[in-house]
Structures are given as structure tokens and as C-alpha cells.
PDB file of C-alpha atoms in Angstrom:
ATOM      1  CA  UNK A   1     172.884 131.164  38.351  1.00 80.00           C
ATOM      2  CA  UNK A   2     175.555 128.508  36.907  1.00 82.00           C
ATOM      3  CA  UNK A   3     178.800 130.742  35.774  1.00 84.00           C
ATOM      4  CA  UNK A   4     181.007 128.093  33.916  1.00 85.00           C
ATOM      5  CA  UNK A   5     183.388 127.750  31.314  1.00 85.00           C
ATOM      6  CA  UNK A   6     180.988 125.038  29.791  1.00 80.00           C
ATOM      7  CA  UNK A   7     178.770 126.407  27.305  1.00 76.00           C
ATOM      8  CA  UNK A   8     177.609 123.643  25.123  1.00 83.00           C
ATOM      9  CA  UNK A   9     174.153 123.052  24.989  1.00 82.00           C
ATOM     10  CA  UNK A  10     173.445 119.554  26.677  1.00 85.00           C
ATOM     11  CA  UNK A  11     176.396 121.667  29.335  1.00 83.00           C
ATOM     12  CA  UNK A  12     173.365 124.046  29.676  1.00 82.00           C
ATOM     13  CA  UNK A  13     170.281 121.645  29.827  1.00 82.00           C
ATOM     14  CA  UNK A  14     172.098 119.669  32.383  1.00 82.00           C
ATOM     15  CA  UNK A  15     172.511 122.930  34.532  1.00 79.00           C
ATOM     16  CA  UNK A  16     169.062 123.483  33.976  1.00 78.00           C
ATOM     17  CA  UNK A  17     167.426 120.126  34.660  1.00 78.00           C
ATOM     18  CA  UNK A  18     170.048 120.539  38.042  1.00 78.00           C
ATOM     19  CA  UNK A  19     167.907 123.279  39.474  1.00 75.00           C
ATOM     20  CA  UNK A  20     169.837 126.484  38.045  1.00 78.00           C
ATOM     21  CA  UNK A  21     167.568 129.426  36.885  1.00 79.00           C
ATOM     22  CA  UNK A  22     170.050 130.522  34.484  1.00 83.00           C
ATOM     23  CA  UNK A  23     173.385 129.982  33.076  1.00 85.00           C
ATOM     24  CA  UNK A  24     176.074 132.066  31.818  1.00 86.00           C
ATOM     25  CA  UNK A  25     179.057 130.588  30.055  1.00 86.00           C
ATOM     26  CA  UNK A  26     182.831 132.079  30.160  1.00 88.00           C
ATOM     27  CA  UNK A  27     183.578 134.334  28.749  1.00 88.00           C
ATOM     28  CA  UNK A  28     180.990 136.850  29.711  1.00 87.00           C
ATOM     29  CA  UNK A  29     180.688 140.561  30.116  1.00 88.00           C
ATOM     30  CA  UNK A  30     180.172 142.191  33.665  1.00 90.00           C
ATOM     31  CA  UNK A  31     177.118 144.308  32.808  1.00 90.00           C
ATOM     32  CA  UNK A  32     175.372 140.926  31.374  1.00 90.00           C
ATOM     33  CA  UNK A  33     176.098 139.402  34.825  1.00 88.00           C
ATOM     34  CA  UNK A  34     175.275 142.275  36.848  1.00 89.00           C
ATOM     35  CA  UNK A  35     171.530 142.227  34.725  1.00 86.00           C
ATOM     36  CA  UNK A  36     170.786 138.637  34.719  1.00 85.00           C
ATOM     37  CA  UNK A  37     171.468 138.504  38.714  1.00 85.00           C
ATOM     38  CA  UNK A  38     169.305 141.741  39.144  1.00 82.00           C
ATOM     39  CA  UNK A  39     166.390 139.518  37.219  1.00 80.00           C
ATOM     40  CA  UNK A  40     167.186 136.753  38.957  1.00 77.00           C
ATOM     41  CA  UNK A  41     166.676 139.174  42.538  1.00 76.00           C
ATOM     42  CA  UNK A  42     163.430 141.256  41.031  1.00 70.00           C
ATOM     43  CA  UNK A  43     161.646 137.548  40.765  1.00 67.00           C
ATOM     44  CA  UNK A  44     161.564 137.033  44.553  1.00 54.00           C
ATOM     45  CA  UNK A  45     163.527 135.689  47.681  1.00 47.00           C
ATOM     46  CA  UNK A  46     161.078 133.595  48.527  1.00 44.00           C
ATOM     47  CA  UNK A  47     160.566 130.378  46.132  1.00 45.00           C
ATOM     48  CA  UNK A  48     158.015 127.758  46.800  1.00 50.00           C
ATOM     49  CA  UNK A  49     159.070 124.179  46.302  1.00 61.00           C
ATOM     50  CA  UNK A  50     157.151 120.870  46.983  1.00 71.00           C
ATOM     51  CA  UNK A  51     158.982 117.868  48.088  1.00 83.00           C
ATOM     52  CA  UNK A  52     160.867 116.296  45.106  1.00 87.00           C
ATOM     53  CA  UNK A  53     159.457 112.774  43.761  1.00 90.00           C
ATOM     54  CA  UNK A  54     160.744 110.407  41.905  1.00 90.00           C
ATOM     55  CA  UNK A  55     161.159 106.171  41.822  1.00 91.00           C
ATOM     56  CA  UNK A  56     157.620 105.673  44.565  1.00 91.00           C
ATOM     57  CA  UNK A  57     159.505 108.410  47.130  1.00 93.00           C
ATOM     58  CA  UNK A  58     159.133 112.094  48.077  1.00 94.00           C
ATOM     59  CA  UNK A  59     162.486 113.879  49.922  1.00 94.00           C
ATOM     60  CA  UNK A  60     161.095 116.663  52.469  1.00 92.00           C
ATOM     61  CA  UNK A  61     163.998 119.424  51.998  1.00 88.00           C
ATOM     62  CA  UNK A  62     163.065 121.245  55.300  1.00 88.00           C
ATOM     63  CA  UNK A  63     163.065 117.845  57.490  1.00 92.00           C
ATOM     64  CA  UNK A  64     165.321 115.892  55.669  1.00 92.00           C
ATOM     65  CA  UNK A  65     163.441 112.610  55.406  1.00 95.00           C
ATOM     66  CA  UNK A  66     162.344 110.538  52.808  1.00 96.00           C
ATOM     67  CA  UNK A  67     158.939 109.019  52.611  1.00 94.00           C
ATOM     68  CA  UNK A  68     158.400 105.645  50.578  1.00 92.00           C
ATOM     69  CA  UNK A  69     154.831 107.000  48.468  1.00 91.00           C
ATOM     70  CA  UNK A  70     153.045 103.270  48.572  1.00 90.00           C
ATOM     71  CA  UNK A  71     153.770 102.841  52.519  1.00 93.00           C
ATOM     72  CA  UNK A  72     153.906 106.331  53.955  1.00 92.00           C
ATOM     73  CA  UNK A  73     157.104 104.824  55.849  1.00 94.00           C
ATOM     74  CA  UNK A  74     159.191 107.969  56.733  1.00 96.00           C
ATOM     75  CA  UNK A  75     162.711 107.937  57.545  1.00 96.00           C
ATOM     76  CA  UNK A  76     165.556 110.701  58.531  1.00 96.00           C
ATOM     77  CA  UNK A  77     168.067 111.100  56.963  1.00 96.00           C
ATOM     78  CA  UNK A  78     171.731 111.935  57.882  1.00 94.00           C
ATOM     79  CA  UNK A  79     173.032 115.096  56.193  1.00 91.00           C
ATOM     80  CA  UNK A  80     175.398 112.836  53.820  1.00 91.00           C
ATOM     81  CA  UNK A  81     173.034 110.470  53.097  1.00 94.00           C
ATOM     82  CA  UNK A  82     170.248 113.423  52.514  1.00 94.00           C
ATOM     83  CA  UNK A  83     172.353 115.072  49.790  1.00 92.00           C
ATOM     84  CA  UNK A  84     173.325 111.636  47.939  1.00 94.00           C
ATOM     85  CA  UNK A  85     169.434 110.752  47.677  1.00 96.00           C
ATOM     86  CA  UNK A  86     168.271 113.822  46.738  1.00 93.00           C
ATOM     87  CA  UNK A  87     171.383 113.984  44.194  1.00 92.00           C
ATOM     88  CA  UNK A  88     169.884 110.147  42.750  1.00 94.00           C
ATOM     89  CA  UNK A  89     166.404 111.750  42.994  1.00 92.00           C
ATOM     90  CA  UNK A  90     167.316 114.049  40.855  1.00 89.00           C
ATOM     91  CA  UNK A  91     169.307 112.205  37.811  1.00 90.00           C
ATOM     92  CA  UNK A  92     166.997 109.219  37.989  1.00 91.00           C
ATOM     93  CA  UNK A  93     168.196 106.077  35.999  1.00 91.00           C
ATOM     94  CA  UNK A  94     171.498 107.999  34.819  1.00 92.00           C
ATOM     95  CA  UNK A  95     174.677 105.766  35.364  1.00 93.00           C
ATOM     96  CA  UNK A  96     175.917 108.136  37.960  1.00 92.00           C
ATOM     97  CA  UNK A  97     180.103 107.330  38.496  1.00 92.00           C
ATOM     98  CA  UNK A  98     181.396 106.755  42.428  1.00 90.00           C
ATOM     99  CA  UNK A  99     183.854 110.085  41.643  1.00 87.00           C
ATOM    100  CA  UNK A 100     180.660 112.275  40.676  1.00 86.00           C
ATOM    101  CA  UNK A 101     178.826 111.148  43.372  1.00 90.00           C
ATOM    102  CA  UNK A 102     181.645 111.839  45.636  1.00 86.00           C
ATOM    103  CA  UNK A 103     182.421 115.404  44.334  1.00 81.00           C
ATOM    104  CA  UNK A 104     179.056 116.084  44.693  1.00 79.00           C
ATOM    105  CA  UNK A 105     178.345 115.205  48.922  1.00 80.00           C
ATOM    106  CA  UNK A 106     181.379 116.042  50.380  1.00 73.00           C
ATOM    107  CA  UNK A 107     182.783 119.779  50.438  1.00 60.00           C
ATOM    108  CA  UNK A 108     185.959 120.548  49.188  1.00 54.00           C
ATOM    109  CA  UNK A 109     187.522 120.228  52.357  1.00 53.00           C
ATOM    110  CA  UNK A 110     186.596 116.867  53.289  1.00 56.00           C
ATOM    111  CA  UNK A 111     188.896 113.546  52.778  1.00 60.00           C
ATOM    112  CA  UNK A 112     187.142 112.018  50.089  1.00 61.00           C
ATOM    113  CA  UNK A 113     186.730 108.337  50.425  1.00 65.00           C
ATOM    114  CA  UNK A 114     184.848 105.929  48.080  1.00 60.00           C
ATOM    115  CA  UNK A 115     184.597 103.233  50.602  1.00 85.00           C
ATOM    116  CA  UNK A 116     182.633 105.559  52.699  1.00 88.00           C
ATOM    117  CA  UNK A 117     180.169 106.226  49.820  1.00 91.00           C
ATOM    118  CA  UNK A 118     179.837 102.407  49.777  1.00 93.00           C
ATOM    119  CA  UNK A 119     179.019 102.458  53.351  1.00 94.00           C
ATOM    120  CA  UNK A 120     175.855 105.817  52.319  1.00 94.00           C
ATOM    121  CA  UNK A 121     174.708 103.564  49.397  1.00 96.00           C
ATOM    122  CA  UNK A 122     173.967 100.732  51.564  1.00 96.00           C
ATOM    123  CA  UNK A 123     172.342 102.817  54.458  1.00 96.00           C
ATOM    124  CA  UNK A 124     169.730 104.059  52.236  1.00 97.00           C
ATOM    125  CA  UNK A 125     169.340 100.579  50.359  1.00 96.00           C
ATOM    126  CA  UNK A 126     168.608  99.503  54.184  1.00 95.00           C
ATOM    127  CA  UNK A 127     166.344 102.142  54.749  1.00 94.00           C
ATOM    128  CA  UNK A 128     164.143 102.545  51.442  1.00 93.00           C
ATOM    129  CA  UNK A 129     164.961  98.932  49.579  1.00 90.00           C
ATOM    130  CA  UNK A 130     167.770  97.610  47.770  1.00 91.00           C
ATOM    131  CA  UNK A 131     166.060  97.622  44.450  1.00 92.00           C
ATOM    132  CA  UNK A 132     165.887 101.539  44.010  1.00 93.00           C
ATOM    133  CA  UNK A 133     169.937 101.826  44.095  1.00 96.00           C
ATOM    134  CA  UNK A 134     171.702  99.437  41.512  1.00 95.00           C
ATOM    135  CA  UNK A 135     175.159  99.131  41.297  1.00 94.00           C
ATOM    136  CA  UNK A 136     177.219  99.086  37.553  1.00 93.00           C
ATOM    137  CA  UNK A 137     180.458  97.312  38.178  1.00 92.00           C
ATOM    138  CA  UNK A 138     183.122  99.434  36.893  1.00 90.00           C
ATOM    139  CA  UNK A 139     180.976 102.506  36.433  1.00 92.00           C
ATOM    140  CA  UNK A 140     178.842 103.327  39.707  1.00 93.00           C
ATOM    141  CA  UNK A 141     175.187 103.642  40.591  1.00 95.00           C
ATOM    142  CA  UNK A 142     172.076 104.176  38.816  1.00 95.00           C
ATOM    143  CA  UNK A 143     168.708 105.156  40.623  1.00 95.00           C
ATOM    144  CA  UNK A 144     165.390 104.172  40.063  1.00 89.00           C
ATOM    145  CA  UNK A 145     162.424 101.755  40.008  1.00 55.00           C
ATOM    146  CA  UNK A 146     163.590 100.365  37.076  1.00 57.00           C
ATOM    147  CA  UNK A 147     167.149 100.675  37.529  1.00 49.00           C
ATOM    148  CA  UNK A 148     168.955  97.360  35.845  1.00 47.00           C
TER     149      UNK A 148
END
């Protein structure tokens, strides 16, 4: 459940398409909240996921390690550099800016360094090839097969 202030619609369909079952923008009343997390509690603990897939590769959440689909070449993955892929995996061949990308990886009480994103970026370029991560001078990274 996303609680924001954001409550425009591509706000919400971003949330969504992020993995949230529901979203509830400021301001909101306490009894809606209080039903819509009882919902989202009657429809189970237990959720079934497959790996995610997306540019020819499949990230295993519960071993973090990625498997290239046309090889079957598995890696493992650091914890950093699990959590930036699976973040690209999941906003394929969106421009995705170095702050974002930080924000997203590190927790809040991390240093946050861009140089040391550099330094992820080219680990998995090593590991799963240089053409799924492109870099857009001046605006960051996109992911994908057919990333330009």
C-alpha cells in the first residue's frame, strides 16, 4: 500500500506498475486506511511470485542472481547491485536519472555517492553485457535490449 501526497493518475499507475497493491493519496480518512489494509491482510500473507523477466534475463528474488535466458549463465549478485538490476528490470527502457537510481539502492542512512553507482553500473555491464545498460550523458541510464 503506497500512502503519498501524489495523487495524480500517471502518480498512481507508476505506483502500480512499481509493485504496490493499492494506493491511497493524502489527504485520506483513517477508517478508509484502516479498510483498505484489512483487504489488503484478508487476501493472504503468502504471495506467489515467479522470477521477474525482462531484456533476455530472469532475477531469482530468493537467491539473488540473475540468469542471462539465451545462455543459462547465472551469476550472484551483491545486495547493491541486486536492488539496482531488479530496479532497471523493472522500468525497462525508461531514462532512469543517476539521483533516482541512487535514492532508490541506498537507505536513508547511507552516504550517497554517484561515483559509486558508476562503479554498480559497470559490475553488472561486466557480468550480463554492456549492451543491456546504456548510458544518457547528462541524464543517466536506460535498460534494455534495445536501449539506445
Amino acid at each position: 500500500l503506497i500512502l503519498t501526497a501524489r495523487d495524480a493518475w500517471h502518480e498512481k499507475v507508476d505506483g502500480f506498475k512499481a509493485g504496490a497493491d493499492d494506493y491511497l493519496g493524502k489527504p485520506f480518512h483513517t477508517a478508509e486506511l484502516i479498510a483498505r489494509l484489512q483487504a489488503l491482510l484478508r487476501r493472504g500473507v503468502v504471495r506467489l511470485h515467479g522470477p521477474l523477466c525482462a531484456s533476455g534475463l530472469e532475477l531469482n528474488e530468493e537467491t539473488q542472481t540473475a540468469r542471462v535466458l539465451a545462455t543459462g549463465e547465472q551469476f550472484d549478485l551483491t545486495g547493491v547491485e541486486f536492488r539496482l538490476l531488479r530496479y532497471f528490470m523493472r522500468h525497462p527502457g525508461q531514462v532512469l536519472s543517476k539521483t533516482r537510481l541512487v535514492e532508490h539502492i541506498y537507505d536513508f542512512d547511507t552516504e550517497r555517492d554517484s561515483n559509486v553507482l558508476e562503479v554498480y553500473v559497470n559490475r553488472l555491464r561486466r557480468k550480463l553485457g554492456r549492451e543491456l545498460i546504456a548510458t544518457r550523458r547528462s541524464q543517466g541510464y536506460v535498460f534494455g535490449a534495445d536501449a539506445p
